[in-house]
mmCIF file with all atom_site columns, C-alpha atoms in Angstrom:
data_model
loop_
_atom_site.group_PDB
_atom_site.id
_atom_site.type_symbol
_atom_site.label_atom_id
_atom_site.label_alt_id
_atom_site.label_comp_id
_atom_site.label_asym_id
_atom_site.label_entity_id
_atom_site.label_seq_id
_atom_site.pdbx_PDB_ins_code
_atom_site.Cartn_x
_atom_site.Cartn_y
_atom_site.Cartn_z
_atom_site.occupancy
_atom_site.B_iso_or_equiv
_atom_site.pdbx_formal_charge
_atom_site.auth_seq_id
_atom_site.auth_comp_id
_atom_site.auth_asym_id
_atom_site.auth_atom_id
_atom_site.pdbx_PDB_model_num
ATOM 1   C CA . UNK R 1 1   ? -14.248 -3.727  42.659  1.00 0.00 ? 901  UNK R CA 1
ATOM 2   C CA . UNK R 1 2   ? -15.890 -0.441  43.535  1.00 0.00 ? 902  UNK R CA 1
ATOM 3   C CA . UNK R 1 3   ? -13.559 1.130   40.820  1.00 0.00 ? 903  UNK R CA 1
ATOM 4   C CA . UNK R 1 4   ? -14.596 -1.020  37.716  1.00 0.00 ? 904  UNK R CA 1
ATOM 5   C CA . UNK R 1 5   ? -17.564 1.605   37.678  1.00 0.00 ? 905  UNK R CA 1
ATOM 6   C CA . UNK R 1 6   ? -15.208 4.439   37.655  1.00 0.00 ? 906  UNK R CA 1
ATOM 7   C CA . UNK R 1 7   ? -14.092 3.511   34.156  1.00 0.00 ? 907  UNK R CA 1
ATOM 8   C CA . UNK R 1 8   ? -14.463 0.743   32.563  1.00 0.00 ? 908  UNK R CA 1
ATOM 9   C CA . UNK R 1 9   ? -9.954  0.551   31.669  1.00 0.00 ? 909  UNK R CA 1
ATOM 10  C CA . UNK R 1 10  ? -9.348  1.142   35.114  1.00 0.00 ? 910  UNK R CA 1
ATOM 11  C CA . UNK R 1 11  ? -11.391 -1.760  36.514  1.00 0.00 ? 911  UNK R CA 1
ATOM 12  C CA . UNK R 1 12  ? -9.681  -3.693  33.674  1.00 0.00 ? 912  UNK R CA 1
ATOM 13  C CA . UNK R 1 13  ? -6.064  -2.649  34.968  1.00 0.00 ? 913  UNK R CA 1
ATOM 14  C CA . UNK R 1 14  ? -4.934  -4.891  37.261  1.00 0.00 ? 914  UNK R CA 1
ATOM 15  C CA . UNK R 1 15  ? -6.001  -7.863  35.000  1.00 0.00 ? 915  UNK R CA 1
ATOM 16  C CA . UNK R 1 16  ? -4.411  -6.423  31.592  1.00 0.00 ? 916  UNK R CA 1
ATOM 17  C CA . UNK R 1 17  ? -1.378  -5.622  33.607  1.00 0.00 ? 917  UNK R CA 1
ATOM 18  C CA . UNK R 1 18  ? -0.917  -9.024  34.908  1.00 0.00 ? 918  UNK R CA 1
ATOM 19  C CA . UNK R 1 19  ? -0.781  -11.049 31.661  1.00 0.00 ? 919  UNK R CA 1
ATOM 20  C CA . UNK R 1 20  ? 2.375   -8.821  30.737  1.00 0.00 ? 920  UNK R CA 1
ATOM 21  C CA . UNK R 1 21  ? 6.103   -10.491 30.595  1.00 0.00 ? 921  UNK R CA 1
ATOM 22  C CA . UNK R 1 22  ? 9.077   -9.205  31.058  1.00 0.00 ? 922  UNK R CA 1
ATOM 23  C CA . UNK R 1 23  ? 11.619  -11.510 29.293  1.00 0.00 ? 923  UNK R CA 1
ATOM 24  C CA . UNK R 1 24  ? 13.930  -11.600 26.686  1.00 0.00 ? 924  UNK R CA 1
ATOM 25  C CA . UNK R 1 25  ? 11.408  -13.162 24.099  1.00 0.00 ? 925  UNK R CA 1
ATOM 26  C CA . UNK R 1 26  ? 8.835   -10.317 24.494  1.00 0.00 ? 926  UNK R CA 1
ATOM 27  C CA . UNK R 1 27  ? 11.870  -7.931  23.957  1.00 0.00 ? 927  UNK R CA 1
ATOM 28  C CA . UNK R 1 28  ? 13.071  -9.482  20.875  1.00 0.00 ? 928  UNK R CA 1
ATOM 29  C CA . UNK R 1 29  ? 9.165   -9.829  19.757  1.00 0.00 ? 929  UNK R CA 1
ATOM 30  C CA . UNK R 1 30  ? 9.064   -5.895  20.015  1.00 0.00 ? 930  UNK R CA 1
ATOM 31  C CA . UNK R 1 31  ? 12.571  -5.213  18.007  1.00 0.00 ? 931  UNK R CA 1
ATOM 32  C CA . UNK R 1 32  ? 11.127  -7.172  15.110  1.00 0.00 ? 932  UNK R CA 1
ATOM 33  C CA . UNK R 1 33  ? 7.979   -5.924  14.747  1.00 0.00 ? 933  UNK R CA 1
ATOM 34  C CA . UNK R 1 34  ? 9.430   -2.192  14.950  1.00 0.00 ? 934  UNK R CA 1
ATOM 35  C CA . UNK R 1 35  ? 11.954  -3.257  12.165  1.00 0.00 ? 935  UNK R CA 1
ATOM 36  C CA . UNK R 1 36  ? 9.321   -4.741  9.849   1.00 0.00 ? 936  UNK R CA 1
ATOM 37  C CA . UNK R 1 37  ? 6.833   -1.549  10.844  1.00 0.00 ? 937  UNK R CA 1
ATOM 38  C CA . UNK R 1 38  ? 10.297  0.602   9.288   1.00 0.00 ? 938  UNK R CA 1
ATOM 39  C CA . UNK R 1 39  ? 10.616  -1.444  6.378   1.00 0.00 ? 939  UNK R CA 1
ATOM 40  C CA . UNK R 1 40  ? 7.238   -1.253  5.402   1.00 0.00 ? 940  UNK R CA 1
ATOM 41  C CA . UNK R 1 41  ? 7.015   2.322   6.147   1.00 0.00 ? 941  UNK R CA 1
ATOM 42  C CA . UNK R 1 42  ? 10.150  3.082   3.786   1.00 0.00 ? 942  UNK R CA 1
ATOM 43  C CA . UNK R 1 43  ? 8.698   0.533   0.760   1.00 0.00 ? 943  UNK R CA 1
ATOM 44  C CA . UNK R 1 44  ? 5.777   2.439   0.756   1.00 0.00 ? 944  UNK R CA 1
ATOM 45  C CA . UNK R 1 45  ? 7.292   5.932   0.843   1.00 0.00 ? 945  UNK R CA 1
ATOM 46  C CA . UNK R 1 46  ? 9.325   4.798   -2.063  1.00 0.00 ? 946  UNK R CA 1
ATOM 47  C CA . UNK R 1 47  ? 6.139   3.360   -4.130  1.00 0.00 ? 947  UNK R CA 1
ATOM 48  C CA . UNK R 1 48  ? 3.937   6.488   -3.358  1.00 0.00 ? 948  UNK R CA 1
ATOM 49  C CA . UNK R 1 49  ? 7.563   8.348   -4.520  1.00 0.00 ? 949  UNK R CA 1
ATOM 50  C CA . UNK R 1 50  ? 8.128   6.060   -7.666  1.00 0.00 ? 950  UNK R CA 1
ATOM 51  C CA . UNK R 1 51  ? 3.973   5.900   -8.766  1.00 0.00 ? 951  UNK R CA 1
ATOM 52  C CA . UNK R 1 52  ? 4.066   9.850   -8.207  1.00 0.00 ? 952  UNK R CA 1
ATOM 53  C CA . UNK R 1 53  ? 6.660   10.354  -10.452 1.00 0.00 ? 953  UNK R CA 1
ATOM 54  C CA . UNK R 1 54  ? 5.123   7.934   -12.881 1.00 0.00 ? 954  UNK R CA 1
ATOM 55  C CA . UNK R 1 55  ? 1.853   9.598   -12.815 1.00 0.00 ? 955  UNK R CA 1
ATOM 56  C CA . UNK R 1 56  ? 3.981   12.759  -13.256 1.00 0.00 ? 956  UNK R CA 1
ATOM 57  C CA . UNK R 1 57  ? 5.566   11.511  -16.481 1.00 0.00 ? 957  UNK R CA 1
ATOM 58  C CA . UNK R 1 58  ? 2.015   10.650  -17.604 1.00 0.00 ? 958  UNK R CA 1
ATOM 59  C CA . UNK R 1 59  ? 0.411   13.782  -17.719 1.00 0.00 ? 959  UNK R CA 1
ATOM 60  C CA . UNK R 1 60  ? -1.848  13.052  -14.269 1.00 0.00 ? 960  UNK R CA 1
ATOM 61  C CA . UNK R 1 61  ? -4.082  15.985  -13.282 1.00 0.00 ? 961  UNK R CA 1
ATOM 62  C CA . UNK R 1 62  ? -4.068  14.886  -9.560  1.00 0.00 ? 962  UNK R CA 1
ATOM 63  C CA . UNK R 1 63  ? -0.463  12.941  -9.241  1.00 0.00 ? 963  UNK R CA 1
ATOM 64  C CA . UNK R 1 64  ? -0.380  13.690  -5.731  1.00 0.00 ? 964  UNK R CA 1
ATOM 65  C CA . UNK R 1 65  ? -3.082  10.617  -5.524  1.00 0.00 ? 965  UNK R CA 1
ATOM 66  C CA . UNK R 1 66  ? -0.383  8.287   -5.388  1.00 0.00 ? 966  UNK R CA 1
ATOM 67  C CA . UNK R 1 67  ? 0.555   9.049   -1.807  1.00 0.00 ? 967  UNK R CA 1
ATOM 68  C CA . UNK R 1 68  ? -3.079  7.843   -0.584  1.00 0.00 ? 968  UNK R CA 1
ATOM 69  C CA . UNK R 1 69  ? -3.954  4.198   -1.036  1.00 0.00 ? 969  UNK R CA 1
ATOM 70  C CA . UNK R 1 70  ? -7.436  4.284   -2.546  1.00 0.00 ? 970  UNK R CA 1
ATOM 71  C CA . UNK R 1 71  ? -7.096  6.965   -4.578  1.00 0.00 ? 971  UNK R CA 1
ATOM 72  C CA . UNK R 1 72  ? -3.736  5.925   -6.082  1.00 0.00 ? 972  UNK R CA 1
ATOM 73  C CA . UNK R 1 73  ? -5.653  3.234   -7.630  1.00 0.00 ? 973  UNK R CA 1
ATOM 74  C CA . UNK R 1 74  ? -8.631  5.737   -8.678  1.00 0.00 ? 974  UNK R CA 1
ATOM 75  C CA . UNK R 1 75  ? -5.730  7.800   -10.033 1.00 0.00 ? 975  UNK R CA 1
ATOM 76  C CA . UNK R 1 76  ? -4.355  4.958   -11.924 1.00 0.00 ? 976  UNK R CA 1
ATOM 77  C CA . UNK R 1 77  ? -7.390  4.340   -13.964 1.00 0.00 ? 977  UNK R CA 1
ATOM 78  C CA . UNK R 1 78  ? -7.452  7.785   -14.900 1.00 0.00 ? 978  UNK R CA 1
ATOM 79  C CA . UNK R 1 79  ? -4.293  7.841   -16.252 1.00 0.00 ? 979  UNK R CA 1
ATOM 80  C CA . UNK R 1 80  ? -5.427  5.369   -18.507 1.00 0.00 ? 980  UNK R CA 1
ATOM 81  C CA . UNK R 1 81  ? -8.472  6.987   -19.377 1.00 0.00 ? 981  UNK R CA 1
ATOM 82  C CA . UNK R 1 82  ? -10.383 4.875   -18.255 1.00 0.00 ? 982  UNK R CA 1
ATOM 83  C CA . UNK R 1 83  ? -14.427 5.647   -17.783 1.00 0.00 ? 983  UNK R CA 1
ATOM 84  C CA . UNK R 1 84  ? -14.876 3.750   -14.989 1.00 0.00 ? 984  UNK R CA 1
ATOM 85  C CA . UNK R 1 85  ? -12.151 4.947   -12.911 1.00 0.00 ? 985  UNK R CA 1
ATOM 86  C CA . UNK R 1 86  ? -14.665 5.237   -9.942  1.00 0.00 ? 986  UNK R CA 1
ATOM 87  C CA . UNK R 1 87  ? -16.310 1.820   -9.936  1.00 0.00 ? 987  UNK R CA 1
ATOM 88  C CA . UNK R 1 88  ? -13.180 -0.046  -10.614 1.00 0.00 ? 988  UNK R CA 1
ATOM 89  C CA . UNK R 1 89  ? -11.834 1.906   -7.184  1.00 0.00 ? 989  UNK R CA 1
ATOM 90  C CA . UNK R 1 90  ? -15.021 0.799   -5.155  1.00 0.00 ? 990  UNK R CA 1
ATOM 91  C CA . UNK R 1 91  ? -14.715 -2.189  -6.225  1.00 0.00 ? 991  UNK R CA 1
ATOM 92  C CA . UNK R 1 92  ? -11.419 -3.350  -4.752  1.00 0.00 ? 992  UNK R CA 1
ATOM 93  C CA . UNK R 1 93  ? -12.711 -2.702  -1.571  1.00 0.00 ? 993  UNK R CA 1
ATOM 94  C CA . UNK R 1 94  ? -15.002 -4.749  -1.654  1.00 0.00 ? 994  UNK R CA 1
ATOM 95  C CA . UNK R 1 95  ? -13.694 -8.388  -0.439  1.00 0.00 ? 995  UNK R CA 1
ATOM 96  C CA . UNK R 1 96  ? -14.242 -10.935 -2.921  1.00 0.00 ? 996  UNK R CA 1
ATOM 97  C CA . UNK R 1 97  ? -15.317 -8.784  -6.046  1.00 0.00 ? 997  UNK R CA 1
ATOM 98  C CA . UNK R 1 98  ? -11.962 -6.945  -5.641  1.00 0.00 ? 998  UNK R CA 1
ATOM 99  C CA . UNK R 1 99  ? -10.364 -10.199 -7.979  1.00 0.00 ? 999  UNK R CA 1
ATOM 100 C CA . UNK R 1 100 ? -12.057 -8.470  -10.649 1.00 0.00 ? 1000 UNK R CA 1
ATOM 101 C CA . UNK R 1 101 ? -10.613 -4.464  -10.124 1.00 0.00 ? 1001 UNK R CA 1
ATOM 102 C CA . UNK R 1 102 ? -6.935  -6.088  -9.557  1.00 0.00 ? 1002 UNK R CA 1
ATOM 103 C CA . UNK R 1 103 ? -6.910  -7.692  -12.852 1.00 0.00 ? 1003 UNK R CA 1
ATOM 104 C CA . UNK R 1 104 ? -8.121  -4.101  -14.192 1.00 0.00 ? 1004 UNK R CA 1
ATOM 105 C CA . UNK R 1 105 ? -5.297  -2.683  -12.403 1.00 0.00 ? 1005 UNK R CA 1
ATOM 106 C CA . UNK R 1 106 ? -2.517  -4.987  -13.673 1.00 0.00 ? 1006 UNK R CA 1
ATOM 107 C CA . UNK R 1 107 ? -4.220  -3.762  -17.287 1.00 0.00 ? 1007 UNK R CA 1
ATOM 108 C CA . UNK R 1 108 ? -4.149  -0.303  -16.355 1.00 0.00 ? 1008 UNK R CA 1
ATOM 109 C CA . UNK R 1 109 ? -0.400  -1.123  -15.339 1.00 0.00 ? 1009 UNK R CA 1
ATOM 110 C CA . UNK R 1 110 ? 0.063   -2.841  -18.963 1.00 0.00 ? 1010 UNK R CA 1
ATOM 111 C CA . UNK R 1 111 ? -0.921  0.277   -20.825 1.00 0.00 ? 1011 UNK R CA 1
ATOM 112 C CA . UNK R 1 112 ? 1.051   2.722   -18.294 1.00 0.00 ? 1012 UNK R CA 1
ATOM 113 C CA . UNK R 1 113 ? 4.099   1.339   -19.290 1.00 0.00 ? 1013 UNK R CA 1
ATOM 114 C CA . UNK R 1 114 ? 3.420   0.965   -22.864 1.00 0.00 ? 1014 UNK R CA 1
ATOM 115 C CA . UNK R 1 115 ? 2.259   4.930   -22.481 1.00 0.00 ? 1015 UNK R CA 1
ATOM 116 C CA . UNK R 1 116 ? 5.757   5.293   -21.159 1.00 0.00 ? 1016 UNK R CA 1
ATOM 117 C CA . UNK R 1 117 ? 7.441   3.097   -23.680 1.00 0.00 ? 1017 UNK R CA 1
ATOM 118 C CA . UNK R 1 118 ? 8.827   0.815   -21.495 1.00 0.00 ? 1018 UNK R CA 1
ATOM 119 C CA . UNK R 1 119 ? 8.118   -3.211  -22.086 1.00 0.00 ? 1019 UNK R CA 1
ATOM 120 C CA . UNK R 1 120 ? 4.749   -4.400  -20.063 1.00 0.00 ? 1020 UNK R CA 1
ATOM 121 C CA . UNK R 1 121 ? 7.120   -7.865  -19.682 1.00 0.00 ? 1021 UNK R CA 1
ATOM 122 C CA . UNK R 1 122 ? 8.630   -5.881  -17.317 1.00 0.00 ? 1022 UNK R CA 1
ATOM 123 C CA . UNK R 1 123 ? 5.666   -6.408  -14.712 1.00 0.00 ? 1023 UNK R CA 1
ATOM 124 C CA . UNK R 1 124 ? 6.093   -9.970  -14.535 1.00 0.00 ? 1024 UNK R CA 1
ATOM 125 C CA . UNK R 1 125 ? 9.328   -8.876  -12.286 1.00 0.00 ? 1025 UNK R CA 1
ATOM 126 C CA . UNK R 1 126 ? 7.205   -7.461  -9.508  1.00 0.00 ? 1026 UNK R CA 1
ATOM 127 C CA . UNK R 1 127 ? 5.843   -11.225 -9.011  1.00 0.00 ? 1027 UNK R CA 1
ATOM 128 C CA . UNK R 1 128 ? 9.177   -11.405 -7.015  1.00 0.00 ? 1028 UNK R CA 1
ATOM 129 C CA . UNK R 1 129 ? 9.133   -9.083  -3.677  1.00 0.00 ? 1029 UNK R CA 1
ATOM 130 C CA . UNK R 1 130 ? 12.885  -7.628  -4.489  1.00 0.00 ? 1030 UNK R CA 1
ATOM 131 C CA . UNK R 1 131 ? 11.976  -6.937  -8.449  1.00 0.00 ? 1031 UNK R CA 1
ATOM 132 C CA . UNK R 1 132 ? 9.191   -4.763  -7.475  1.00 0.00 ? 1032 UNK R CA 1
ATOM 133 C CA . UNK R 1 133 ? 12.006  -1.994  -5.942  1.00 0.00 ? 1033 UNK R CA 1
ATOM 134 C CA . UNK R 1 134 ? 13.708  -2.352  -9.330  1.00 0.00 ? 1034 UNK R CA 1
ATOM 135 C CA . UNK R 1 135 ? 10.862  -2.248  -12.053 1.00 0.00 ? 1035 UNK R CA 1
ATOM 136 C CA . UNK R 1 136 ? 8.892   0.820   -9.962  1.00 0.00 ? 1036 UNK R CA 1
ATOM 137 C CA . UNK R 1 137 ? 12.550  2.414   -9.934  1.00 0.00 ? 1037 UNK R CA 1
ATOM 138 C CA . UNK R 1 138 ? 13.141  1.839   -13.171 1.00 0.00 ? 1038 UNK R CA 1
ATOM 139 C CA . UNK R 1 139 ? 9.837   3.506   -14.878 1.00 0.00 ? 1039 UNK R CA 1
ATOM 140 C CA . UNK R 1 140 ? 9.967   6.770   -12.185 1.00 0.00 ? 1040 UNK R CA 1
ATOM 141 C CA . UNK R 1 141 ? 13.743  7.256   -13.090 1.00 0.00 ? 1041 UNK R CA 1
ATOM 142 C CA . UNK R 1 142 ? 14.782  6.402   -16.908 1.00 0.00 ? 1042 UNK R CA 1
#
């Protein structure tokens, strides 16, 4: 074990390598997880696409926030006008006080859409997963 003070990965090696399988199962385990990792890459390319466009349609100074996660919601509450854009943003990272800044988004949603003259009703579609595509595609396009 003279080599576990080389590095610490290379002394580490021999046991990470042995816990790996080569089977079927481990292969198939791999396949799905790169398919979901695609799908979730393209859903959120098309929701950074569809809020861009939104936030384009709104009059956004900075619409190229939607494309970054944290400040696609700061970017959100400004489009609103809403003062406290910032502390509504901090606040959803935070774990258990960020209840309180999603039900300030789903209002800041609410008066997007009436901004863009489209029903707020139509929000209660993205509690479905598929409805989402259709309501975000929807707003950016009509």
């Amino acid at each position: 074990m003279e080599y576990m003070f080389i590095h610490p990965v290379i002394g580490l090696m021999p046991m990470l390598l042995a816990q790996l399988e080569d089977s079927a199962d481990s292969v198939a385990s791999a396949g799905t997880s790169a398919i979901t990792l695609l799908f979730y890459a393209i859903a959120y390319v098309f929701f950074s696409f569809c809020t861009w466009k939104i936030f384009q349609k709104c009059g956004t100074e900075n619409a190229w926030f939607a494309w970054i996660p944290v400040l696609s919601l700061y970017a959100l509450f400004k489009t609103v006008g809403d003062e406290k854009a910032v502390l509504w943003t901090v606040l959803s990272i935070i774990p258990c006080v960020g209840i309180v800044s999603a039900v300030m988004s789903i209002v800041a949603w609410v008066k997007v859409f009436q901004k863009l003259d489209k029903s707020p009703w139509l929000l209660l579609l993205c509690l479905t997963g598929i409805g989402t595509f259709f309501v975000f595609g929807y707003v950016a396009f009509a």
